[in-house]
PDB file of C-alpha atoms in Angstrom:
ATOM      1  CA  MET A   1       0.014 -55.833 -57.294  1.00 44.00           C
ATOM      2  CA  ALA A   2       3.786 -56.151 -57.283  1.00 43.00           C
ATOM      3  CA  ALA A   3       5.494 -54.083 -54.676  1.00 46.00           C
ATOM      4  CA  THR A   4       3.343 -51.029 -55.147  1.00 45.00           C
ATOM      5  CA  GLY A   5       5.522 -48.103 -56.179  1.00 46.00           C
ATOM      6  CA  SER A   6       8.660 -50.183 -56.026  1.00 58.00           C
ATOM      7  CA  SER A   7      11.281 -50.609 -58.671  1.00 59.00           C
ATOM      8  CA  LEU A   8      13.927 -53.235 -59.158  1.00 62.00           C
ATOM      9  CA  ALA A   9      16.383 -50.462 -60.033  1.00 58.00           C
ATOM     10  CA  GLY A  10      19.257 -50.643 -57.587  1.00 55.00           C
ATOM     11  CA  VAL A  11      18.571 -54.265 -56.639  1.00 61.00           C
ATOM     12  CA  MET A  12      21.848 -55.968 -57.456  1.00 60.00           C
ATOM     13  CA  THR A  13      22.056 -58.781 -59.958  1.00 66.00           C
ATOM     14  CA  ARG A  14      25.720 -59.422 -59.076  1.00 64.00           C
ATOM     15  CA  ILE A  15      27.373 -59.687 -55.663  1.00 64.00           C
ATOM     16  CA  ASN A  16      31.167 -59.813 -55.365  1.00 66.00           C
ATOM     17  CA  GLY A  17      31.455 -60.689 -59.040  1.00 69.00           C
ATOM     18  CA  ARG A  18      29.011 -63.573 -58.942  1.00 68.00           C
ATOM     19  CA  HIS A  19      25.386 -63.814 -59.980  1.00 71.00           C
ATOM     20  CA  ALA A  20      23.070 -62.845 -57.098  1.00 77.00           C
ATOM     21  CA  PHE A  21      20.661 -65.564 -56.049  1.00 86.00           C
ATOM     22  CA  VAL A  22      16.940 -64.819 -56.386  1.00 88.00           C
ATOM     23  CA  TYR A  23      16.490 -64.922 -52.593  1.00 89.00           C
ATOM     24  CA  GLU A  24      19.244 -62.310 -52.157  1.00 87.00           C
ATOM     25  CA  ARG A  25      17.607 -60.020 -54.698  1.00 87.00           C
ATOM     26  CA  ILE A  26      14.195 -60.413 -53.057  1.00 88.00           C
ATOM     27  CA  LEU A  27      15.655 -59.750 -49.596  1.00 87.00           C
ATOM     28  CA  LEU A  28      17.303 -56.567 -50.866  1.00 83.00           C
ATOM     29  CA  LEU A  29      14.003 -55.455 -52.409  1.00 84.00           C
ATOM     30  CA  VAL A  30      12.099 -56.198 -49.188  1.00 83.00           C
ATOM     31  CA  VAL A  31      14.628 -54.385 -47.006  1.00 82.00           C
ATOM     32  CA  ARG A  32      14.710 -51.334 -49.271  1.00 81.00           C
ATOM     33  CA  GLU A  33      10.945 -51.107 -49.633  1.00 81.00           C
ATOM     34  CA  THR A  34      10.215 -51.623 -45.925  1.00 80.00           C
ATOM     35  CA  GLU A  35      12.635 -48.816 -45.114  1.00 78.00           C
ATOM     36  CA  LEU A  36      10.363 -46.548 -47.193  1.00 81.00           C
ATOM     37  CA  ARG A  37       6.968 -47.947 -46.123  1.00 82.00           C
ATOM     38  CA  ASP A  38       5.561 -50.246 -43.477  1.00 81.00           C
ATOM     39  CA  SER A  39       5.366 -53.202 -45.830  1.00 83.00           C
ATOM     40  CA  VAL A  40       5.835 -54.429 -49.386  1.00 85.00           C
ATOM     41  CA  THR A  41       3.089 -56.316 -51.210  1.00 86.00           C
ATOM     42  CA  PHE A  42       3.648 -58.392 -54.319  1.00 87.00           C
ATOM     43  CA  ALA A  43       2.153 -61.099 -56.494  1.00 88.00           C
ATOM     44  CA  LYS A  44       4.710 -63.819 -57.127  1.00 89.00           C
ATOM     45  CA  GLN A  45       3.805 -63.979 -60.825  1.00 91.00           C
ATOM     46  CA  ASP A  46       4.406 -60.265 -61.352  1.00 90.00           C
ATOM     47  CA  LEU A  47       7.631 -60.222 -59.351  1.00 89.00           C
ATOM     48  CA  ALA A  48       8.942 -63.244 -61.264  1.00 91.00           C
ATOM     49  CA  LYS A  49       8.226 -61.558 -64.587  1.00 90.00           C
ATOM     50  CA  ARG A  50       9.918 -58.325 -63.488  1.00 87.00           C
ATOM     51  CA  MET A  51      12.981 -60.218 -62.213  1.00 86.00           C
ATOM     52  CA  GLY A  52      13.219 -62.411 -65.306  1.00 89.00           C
ATOM     53  CA  VAL A  53      12.850 -65.681 -63.410  1.00 91.00           C
ATOM     54  CA  CYS A  54      10.130 -68.318 -63.132  1.00 94.00           C
ATOM     55  CA  VAL A  55       7.407 -68.177 -60.484  1.00 94.00           C
ATOM     56  CA  ARG A  56       8.787 -71.332 -58.871  1.00 95.00           C
ATOM     57  CA  SER A  57      12.133 -69.568 -58.276  1.00 94.00           C
ATOM     58  CA  VAL A  58      10.358 -66.696 -56.505  1.00 93.00           C
ATOM     59  CA  ASP A  59       8.315 -69.176 -54.476  1.00 93.00           C
ATOM     60  CA  ARG A  60      11.458 -71.088 -53.412  1.00 94.00           C
ATOM     61  CA  ALA A  61      13.241 -67.836 -52.546  1.00 93.00           C
ATOM     62  CA  VAL A  62      10.378 -66.547 -50.384  1.00 91.00           C
ATOM     63  CA  THR A  63      10.110 -69.948 -48.683  1.00 92.00           C
ATOM     64  CA  LYS A  64      13.869 -69.926 -47.970  1.00 92.00           C
ATOM     65  CA  LEU A  65      13.712 -66.400 -46.511  1.00 89.00           C
ATOM     66  CA  ARG A  66      10.733 -67.362 -44.320  1.00 88.00           C
ATOM     67  CA  ARG A  67      12.367 -70.620 -43.193  1.00 90.00           C
ATOM     68  CA  GLU A  68      15.556 -68.785 -42.214  1.00 87.00           C
ATOM     69  CA  GLY A  69      13.493 -66.246 -40.255  1.00 82.00           C
ATOM     70  CA  LEU A  70      14.590 -63.305 -42.406  1.00 84.00           C
ATOM     71  CA  VAL A  71      11.082 -62.274 -43.490  1.00 84.00           C
ATOM     72  CA  THR A  72       7.520 -62.939 -42.466  1.00 83.00           C
ATOM     73  CA  THR A  73       4.717 -62.973 -45.005  1.00 85.00           C
ATOM     74  CA  GLU A  74       0.972 -62.557 -44.806  1.00 84.00           C
ATOM     75  CA  PRO A  75      -1.419 -63.567 -47.593  1.00 84.00           C
ATOM     76  CA  VAL A  76      -3.366 -60.765 -49.285  1.00 86.00           C
ATOM     77  CA  PHE A  77      -6.904 -61.622 -50.347  1.00 86.00           C
ATOM     78  CA  GLY A  78      -8.981 -60.041 -53.101  1.00 83.00           C
ATOM     79  CA  GLN A  79     -12.649 -59.103 -52.853  1.00 85.00           C
ATOM     80  CA  SER A  80     -13.675 -62.577 -53.994  1.00 86.00           C
ATOM     81  CA  GLY A  81     -11.716 -64.124 -51.120  1.00 83.00           C
ATOM     82  CA  GLY A  82      -8.953 -65.608 -53.264  1.00 78.00           C
ATOM     83  CA  SER A  83      -5.287 -65.019 -52.529  1.00 77.00           C
ATOM     84  CA  VAL A  84      -3.835 -62.328 -54.792  1.00 78.00           C
ATOM     85  CA  GLY A  85      -0.378 -61.861 -53.312  1.00 81.00           C
ATOM     86  CA  GLN A  86       1.938 -61.674 -50.340  1.00 80.00           C
ATOM     87  CA  ARG A  87       2.508 -58.832 -47.887  1.00 81.00           C
ATOM     88  CA  VAL A  88       5.862 -58.573 -46.138  1.00 81.00           C
ATOM     89  CA  PRO A  89       5.609 -56.244 -43.124  1.00 78.00           C
ATOM     90  CA  ARG A  90       8.529 -54.233 -41.767  1.00 74.00           C
ATOM     91  CA  ASP A  91      10.614 -56.504 -39.593  1.00 69.00           C
ATOM     92  CA  ALA A  92      13.876 -55.854 -37.772  1.00 55.00           C
ATOM     93  CA  ARG A  93      15.156 -59.318 -38.731  1.00 57.00           C
ATOM     94  CA  GLY A  94      15.350 -58.212 -42.362  1.00 55.00           C
ATOM     95  CA  TYR A  95      17.463 -55.224 -41.430  1.00 53.00           C
ATOM     96  CA  ARG A  96      19.850 -57.423 -39.499  1.00 51.00           C
ATOM     97  CA  ALA A  97      20.176 -59.712 -42.509  1.00 56.00           C
ATOM     98  CA  ARG A  98      20.989 -56.755 -44.752  1.00 54.00           C
ATOM     99  CA  ALA A  99      24.245 -56.298 -42.865  1.00 46.00           C
ATOM    100  CA  ASP A 100      25.242 -59.763 -44.084  1.00 63.00           C
ATOM    101  CA  LEU A 101      24.870 -58.742 -47.738  1.00 57.00           C
ATOM    102  CA  PRO A 102      27.489 -56.628 -49.503  1.00 54.00           C
ATOM    103  CA  ALA A 103      26.861 -52.923 -49.982  1.00 51.00           C
ATOM    104  CA  ARG A 104      25.587 -51.836 -53.376  1.00 46.00           C
TER     105      ARG A 104
END
């Protein structure tokens, strides 16, 4: 269920010569994908695998972005009622935060 139709291509792994933090990479993905659609939906396990990091790193990054008010998330439930992922709706706060990150 990871970011349907999305690709990590173009999401920087380095910013100003340093390694990009997981939260920066996720924010860039969210901003890019919400510019194309109303929201981005992902399962943390799938996103972690695609980014080459552990699930805990993705969880910490999403928590940090939520805590700082840069993204809002909504749980996505499967037919059985269990949580299967997160949905991040389009949000102007994410666009404002993008200005704080270096251009690609």
